mmCIF file of C-alpha atoms in Angstrom:
data_model
loop_
_atom_site.group_PDB
_atom_site.id
_atom_site.type_symbol
_atom_site.label_atom_id
_atom_site.label_comp_id
_atom_site.label_asym_id
_atom_site.label_seq_id
_atom_site.Cartn_x
_atom_site.Cartn_y
_atom_site.Cartn_z
ATOM 1 C CA MET A 6 10.034 22.078 -3.081
ATOM 2 C CA LEU A 7 8.807 23.403 0.294
ATOM 3 C CA LYS A 8 5.190 22.603 -0.599
ATOM 4 C CA ASP A 9 6.216 19.046 -1.455
ATOM 5 C CA ARG A 10 8.073 18.723 1.850
ATOM 6 C CA ASN A 11 4.885 19.855 3.610
ATOM 7 C CA TYR A 12 2.945 17.253 1.593
ATOM 8 C CA TRP A 13 5.173 14.449 2.879
ATOM 9 C CA SER A 14 5.246 15.788 6.436
ATOM 10 C CA ALA A 15 1.446 15.668 6.480
ATOM 11 C CA PHE A 16 1.433 12.211 4.882
ATOM 12 C CA TYR A 17 3.819 10.675 7.406
ATOM 13 C CA ALA A 18 2.066 12.367 10.300
ATOM 14 C CA LYS A 19 -0.823 10.030 9.428
ATOM 15 C CA ASN A 20 1.404 7.048 8.539
ATOM 16 C CA GLN A 21 4.229 7.090 11.092
ATOM 17 C CA GLU A 22 4.499 3.384 11.756
ATOM 18 C CA PRO A 23 6.575 1.321 9.304
ATOM 19 C CA PHE A 24 4.371 -1.167 7.477
ATOM 20 C CA GLU A 25 5.365 -4.083 5.261
ATOM 21 C CA HIS A 26 8.595 -3.528 3.349
ATOM 22 C CA SER A 27 8.509 -2.924 -0.407
ATOM 23 C CA LEU A 28 8.963 -5.526 -3.138
ATOM 24 C CA PHE A 29 12.026 -3.566 -4.235
ATOM 25 C CA ALA A 30 13.659 -4.122 -0.837
ATOM 26 C CA THR A 31 13.155 -7.870 -1.246
ATOM 27 C CA PHE A 32 14.571 -7.672 -4.773
ATOM 28 C CA CYS A 33 17.677 -5.751 -3.646
ATOM 29 C CA LEU A 34 18.339 -8.116 -0.755
ATOM 30 C CA LYS A 35 19.382 -10.748 -3.313
ATOM 31 C CA TYR A 36 22.344 -8.479 -4.149
ATOM 32 C CA PHE A 37 23.215 -7.565 -0.554
ATOM 33 C CA LYS A 38 25.451 -9.506 1.810
ATOM 34 C CA LYS A 39 25.051 -9.748 5.564
ATOM 35 C CA ASP A 40 26.692 -6.796 7.349
ATOM 36 C CA PHE A 41 26.294 -4.629 4.222
ATOM 37 C CA SER A 42 26.432 -0.926 5.069
ATOM 38 C CA ILE A 43 23.487 0.811 3.386
ATOM 39 C CA LEU A 44 22.714 4.497 2.910
ATOM 40 C CA GLU A 45 19.014 5.033 2.198
ATOM 41 C CA LEU A 46 18.040 8.231 0.385
ATOM 42 C CA GLY A 47 14.566 9.311 1.494
ATOM 43 C CA CYS A 48 13.460 6.638 3.962
ATOM 44 C CA GLY A 49 9.887 7.869 4.521
ATOM 45 C CA ASN A 50 8.384 5.913 7.404
ATOM 46 C CA GLY A 51 11.425 3.649 7.576
ATOM 47 C CA ARG A 52 9.852 0.404 6.432
ATOM 48 C CA ASP A 53 12.670 -0.663 4.082
ATOM 49 C CA ALA A 54 15.424 0.573 6.409
ATOM 50 C CA LEU A 55 13.916 -1.480 9.230
ATOM 51 C CA PHE A 56 13.651 -4.531 6.943
ATOM 52 C CA PHE A 57 17.321 -4.324 5.921
ATOM 53 C CA SER A 58 18.464 -3.872 9.526
ATOM 54 C CA LYS A 59 16.534 -6.994 10.562
ATOM 55 C CA LYS A 60 18.386 -8.884 7.819
ATOM 56 C CA GLY A 61 21.741 -7.949 9.357
ATOM 57 C CA CYS A 62 22.591 -4.860 7.302
ATOM 58 C CA LYS A 63 23.837 -1.657 8.929
ATOM 59 C CA VAL A 64 21.591 1.166 7.727
ATOM 60 C CA LYS A 65 21.873 4.953 7.801
ATOM 61 C CA ALA A 66 18.515 6.318 6.611
ATOM 62 C CA LEU A 67 18.000 9.938 5.512
ATOM 63 C CA ASP A 68 14.852 12.027 5.125
ATOM 64 C CA LEU A 69 13.722 15.649 5.457
ATOM 65 C CA CYS A 70 10.552 14.948 7.486
ATOM 66 C CA GLU A 71 11.832 16.042 10.890
ATOM 67 C CA ASP A 72 8.913 14.773 12.972
ATOM 68 C CA GLU A 73 9.029 11.361 11.292
ATOM 69 C CA ILE A 74 12.794 11.029 11.788
ATOM 70 C CA ARG A 75 12.384 11.881 15.476
ATOM 71 C CA PHE A 76 9.612 9.281 15.806
ATOM 72 C CA LEU A 77 11.669 6.590 14.045
ATOM 73 C CA ASN A 78 14.758 7.192 16.188
ATOM 74 C CA ASP A 79 12.655 7.165 19.367
ATOM 75 C CA ASN A 80 11.023 3.856 18.447
ATOM 76 C CA TYR A 81 13.241 1.913 16.030
ATOM 77 C CA LYS A 82 16.854 3.068 16.323
ATOM 78 C CA ASN A 83 19.214 0.201 17.152
ATOM 79 C CA GLU A 84 22.858 -0.802 16.706
ATOM 80 C CA ASN A 85 22.218 -1.512 13.008
ATOM 81 C CA LEU A 86 19.834 1.345 12.235
ATOM 82 C CA GLU A 87 19.827 5.113 12.657
ATOM 83 C CA PHE A 88 17.749 7.863 11.057
ATOM 84 C CA PHE A 89 18.955 11.367 10.132
ATOM 85 C CA CYS A 90 17.021 14.494 9.145
ATOM 86 C CA VAL A 91 19.099 15.764 6.238
ATOM 87 C CA ASP A 92 18.789 16.697 2.556
ATOM 88 C CA PHE A 93 20.134 13.604 0.808
ATOM 89 C CA CYS A 94 20.916 15.622 -2.349
ATOM 90 C CA ASN A 95 23.690 17.436 -0.468
ATOM 91 C CA PHE A 96 24.736 14.679 1.921
ATOM 92 C CA LEU A 97 28.438 13.888 2.243
ATOM 93 C CA ASP A 98 30.093 11.494 4.658
ATOM 94 C CA ASP A 99 33.642 10.423 5.458
ATOM 95 C CA LYS A 100 32.320 6.879 5.348
ATOM 96 C CA LYS A 101 31.770 4.847 2.176
ATOM 97 C CA TYR A 102 28.887 2.415 1.799
ATOM 98 C CA ASP A 103 28.331 -1.047 0.310
ATOM 99 C CA GLY A 104 24.948 0.050 -0.993
ATOM 100 C CA ILE A 105 23.053 3.264 -1.736
ATOM 101 C CA TYR A 106 19.312 2.654 -1.849
ATOM 102 C CA SER A 107 16.839 5.040 -3.480
ATOM 103 C CA ARG A 108 13.216 3.986 -3.775
ATOM 104 C CA PHE A 109 10.693 6.549 -5.060
ATOM 105 C CA THR A 110 13.062 9.447 -4.344
ATOM 106 C CA LEU A 111 14.736 10.351 -7.652
ATOM 107 C CA HIS A 112 11.371 11.356 -9.086
ATOM 108 C CA SER A 113 10.846 13.705 -6.127
ATOM 109 C CA ILE A 114 13.830 15.959 -6.944
ATOM 110 C CA SER A 115 14.822 18.183 -9.877
ATOM 111 C CA LYS A 116 17.467 17.231 -12.418
ATOM 112 C CA ASP A 117 19.863 19.801 -10.941
ATOM 113 C CA GLN A 118 19.441 18.159 -7.543
ATOM 114 C CA GLN A 119 19.962 14.751 -9.123
ATOM 115 C CA ASP A 120 23.180 15.962 -10.780
ATOM 116 C CA ASN A 121 24.525 17.051 -7.403
ATOM 117 C CA LEU A 122 23.372 13.839 -5.741
ATOM 118 C CA PHE A 123 25.069 11.638 -8.322
ATOM 119 C CA LYS A 124 28.379 13.479 -7.913
ATOM 120 C CA ASN A 125 28.168 12.664 -4.219
ATOM 121 C CA ILE A 126 27.141 9.054 -4.867
ATOM 122 C CA SER A 127 30.437 8.394 -6.669
ATOM 123 C CA ARG A 128 32.248 9.512 -3.500
ATOM 124 C CA LEU A 129 30.007 7.580 -1.127
ATOM 125 C CA LEU A 130 30.094 4.145 -2.789
ATOM 126 C CA LYS A 131 32.766 1.614 -1.940
ATOM 127 C CA GLU A 132 34.533 -0.263 -4.714
ATOM 128 C CA LYS A 133 32.043 -2.929 -5.868
ATOM 129 C CA GLY A 134 29.354 -0.975 -4.003
ATOM 130 C CA LEU A 135 25.798 -1.056 -5.361
ATOM 131 C CA LEU A 136 23.461 1.743 -6.416
ATOM 132 C CA CYS A 137 19.816 0.632 -6.231
ATOM 133 C CA ILE A 138 17.106 2.797 -7.806
ATOM 134 C CA GLU A 139 13.351 2.444 -8.233
ATOM 135 C CA ALA A 140 11.489 5.453 -9.645
ATOM 136 C CA ARG A 141 8.716 6.665 -11.923
ATOM 137 C CA GLY A 142 9.555 6.974 -15.606
ATOM 138 C CA LYS A 143 7.766 8.391 -18.616
ATOM 139 C CA LYS A 144 5.767 5.176 -19.124
ATOM 140 C CA ASN A 145 4.029 5.723 -15.787
ATOM 141 C CA SER A 146 0.334 6.557 -16.146
ATOM 142 C CA LEU A 147 0.702 9.792 -14.141
ATOM 143 C CA PHE A 148 3.122 11.207 -16.717
ATOM 144 C CA GLY A 149 1.741 14.448 -18.169
ATOM 145 C CA LYS A 150 -0.966 14.910 -15.535
ATOM 146 C CA GLY A 151 -1.203 18.180 -13.640
ATOM 147 C CA GLU A 152 0.718 21.432 -14.048
ATOM 148 C CA ARG A 153 4.093 21.226 -15.776
ATOM 149 C CA VAL A 154 6.923 22.936 -13.879
ATOM 150 C CA ILE A 155 10.683 23.527 -14.346
ATOM 151 C CA ASP A 156 10.248 23.747 -18.109
ATOM 152 C CA ASN A 157 13.844 24.641 -18.886
ATOM 153 C CA ASN A 158 15.160 23.178 -22.158
ATOM 154 C CA GLU A 159 16.953 20.340 -20.360
ATOM 155 C CA GLY A 160 14.294 17.810 -21.195
ATOM 156 C CA GLU A 161 12.842 17.678 -17.711
ATOM 157 C CA TYR A 162 9.404 16.165 -17.299
ATOM 158 C CA CYS A 163 8.136 17.623 -14.019
ATOM 159 C CA PHE A 164 4.522 18.020 -12.964
ATOM 160 C CA ILE A 165 2.544 18.968 -9.882
ATOM 161 C CA PHE A 166 -0.519 16.756 -9.621
ATOM 162 C CA GLU A 167 -2.803 16.683 -6.573
ATOM 163 C CA GLU A 168 -0.376 19.031 -4.729
ATOM 164 C CA HIS A 169 2.505 16.605 -5.245
ATOM 165 C CA PHE A 170 5.686 17.210 -7.301
ATOM 166 C CA ARG A 171 6.937 14.421 -9.574
ATOM 167 C CA ARG A 172 9.740 14.310 -12.124
ATOM 168 C CA PHE A 173 9.420 11.456 -14.586
ATOM 169 C CA LEU A 174 12.750 9.895 -15.496
ATOM 170 C CA ASP A 175 13.787 8.973 -19.007
ATOM 171 C CA PHE A 176 14.895 5.331 -18.766
ATOM 172 C CA ASP A 177 17.603 5.477 -21.449
ATOM 173 C CA GLU A 178 18.926 8.776 -20.109
ATOM 174 C CA LEU A 179 19.181 7.353 -16.596
ATOM 175 C CA LYS A 180 21.168 4.343 -17.841
ATOM 176 C CA TYR A 181 23.490 6.624 -19.811
ATOM 177 C CA TYR A 182 23.966 8.851 -16.763
ATOM 178 C CA VAL A 183 24.793 5.915 -14.483
ATOM 179 C CA LYS A 184 27.287 4.455 -16.963
ATOM 180 C CA ASN A 185 29.019 7.839 -17.217
ATOM 181 C CA LEU A 186 29.635 7.669 -13.475
ATOM 182 C CA GLY A 187 31.745 4.583 -14.142
ATOM 183 C CA LEU A 188 29.146 2.185 -12.762
ATOM 184 C CA GLU A 189 28.341 -1.149 -14.392
ATOM 185 C CA ILE A 190 24.617 -1.787 -14.788
ATOM 186 C CA LEU A 191 23.726 -5.215 -13.421
ATOM 187 C CA TYR A 192 19.959 -4.898 -13.900
ATOM 188 C CA ALA A 193 17.776 -2.292 -15.589
ATOM 189 C CA LYS A 194 14.148 -2.523 -16.622
ATOM 190 C CA GLU A 195 11.053 -0.331 -16.971
ATOM 191 C CA ASP A 196 8.002 -2.503 -16.473
ATOM 192 C CA LYS A 197 4.871 -3.315 -14.518
ATOM 193 C CA GLY A 198 4.813 -5.666 -11.549
ATOM 194 C CA PHE A 199 7.422 -3.762 -9.538
ATOM 195 C CA ALA A 200 5.212 -1.711 -7.215
ATOM 196 C CA PRO A 201 1.561 -2.812 -7.342
ATOM 197 C CA PHE A 202 -0.697 -0.833 -5.013
ATOM 198 C CA LYS A 203 -4.220 -2.035 -4.198
ATOM 199 C CA ASN A 204 -5.767 -2.640 -7.647
ATOM 200 C CA GLU A 205 -3.152 -0.614 -9.543
ATOM 201 C CA ASP A 206 -0.083 -1.986 -11.308
ATOM 202 C CA ASP A 207 1.796 0.767 -13.120
ATOM 203 C CA TYR A 208 5.128 1.103 -14.918
ATOM 204 C CA PHE A 209 8.237 1.844 -12.845
ATOM 205 C CA ILE A 210 11.999 1.848 -13.440
ATOM 206 C CA ARG A 211 14.339 -0.496 -11.585
ATOM 207 C CA LEU A 212 18.110 -0.243 -11.817
ATOM 208 C CA ILE A 213 20.983 -1.901 -9.973
ATOM 209 C CA ALA A 214 24.530 -0.752 -10.780
ATOM 210 C CA GLN A 215 27.943 -1.595 -9.350
ATOM 211 C CA ASN A 216 30.891 0.694 -8.736
ATOM 212 C CA ASN A 217 33.814 -0.879 -10.562
#
């Protein structure tokens, strides 16, 4: 995973400034209330964290890109928004959150890391708290491209393509996993139209679940 961390460090060194927030952030805002406390897993250049904070949410945003986190705190930290350089897979907090937000991060970690993360998520979500996920699944056009890695009999679909690690989630398996955590799925779909980029419009998974 170190090579992938270096990949993202180099990427954000060239793209430090937050640009327009994602469509997924707009979608999730319909479920959020003002003053929602949000934990973002893998904030990148902070664009969605900044968007939520401007909408009145209180955001703690996590990422492993140390230089980017330093830049974001120096330039965008405020009473509703703070950035932390930490491995979100192992993050624990005494505080519980109204929402845990993960966009394009689950497909960047192994299944073992996801297992650990989800155990922590159950402890970090308030009652009625929301888990919000957008990630690449097996319908995505990049599935199967590059060198397959972590081929371990657990049904993982991991590939390194153009020096970048991706694990492609199984949609039905993800839903089953989330339900087993005791969460109620409010929305789940694998479709196009979620994350168009330039002239591309590929398949992605979206899932919103509530801690009941």
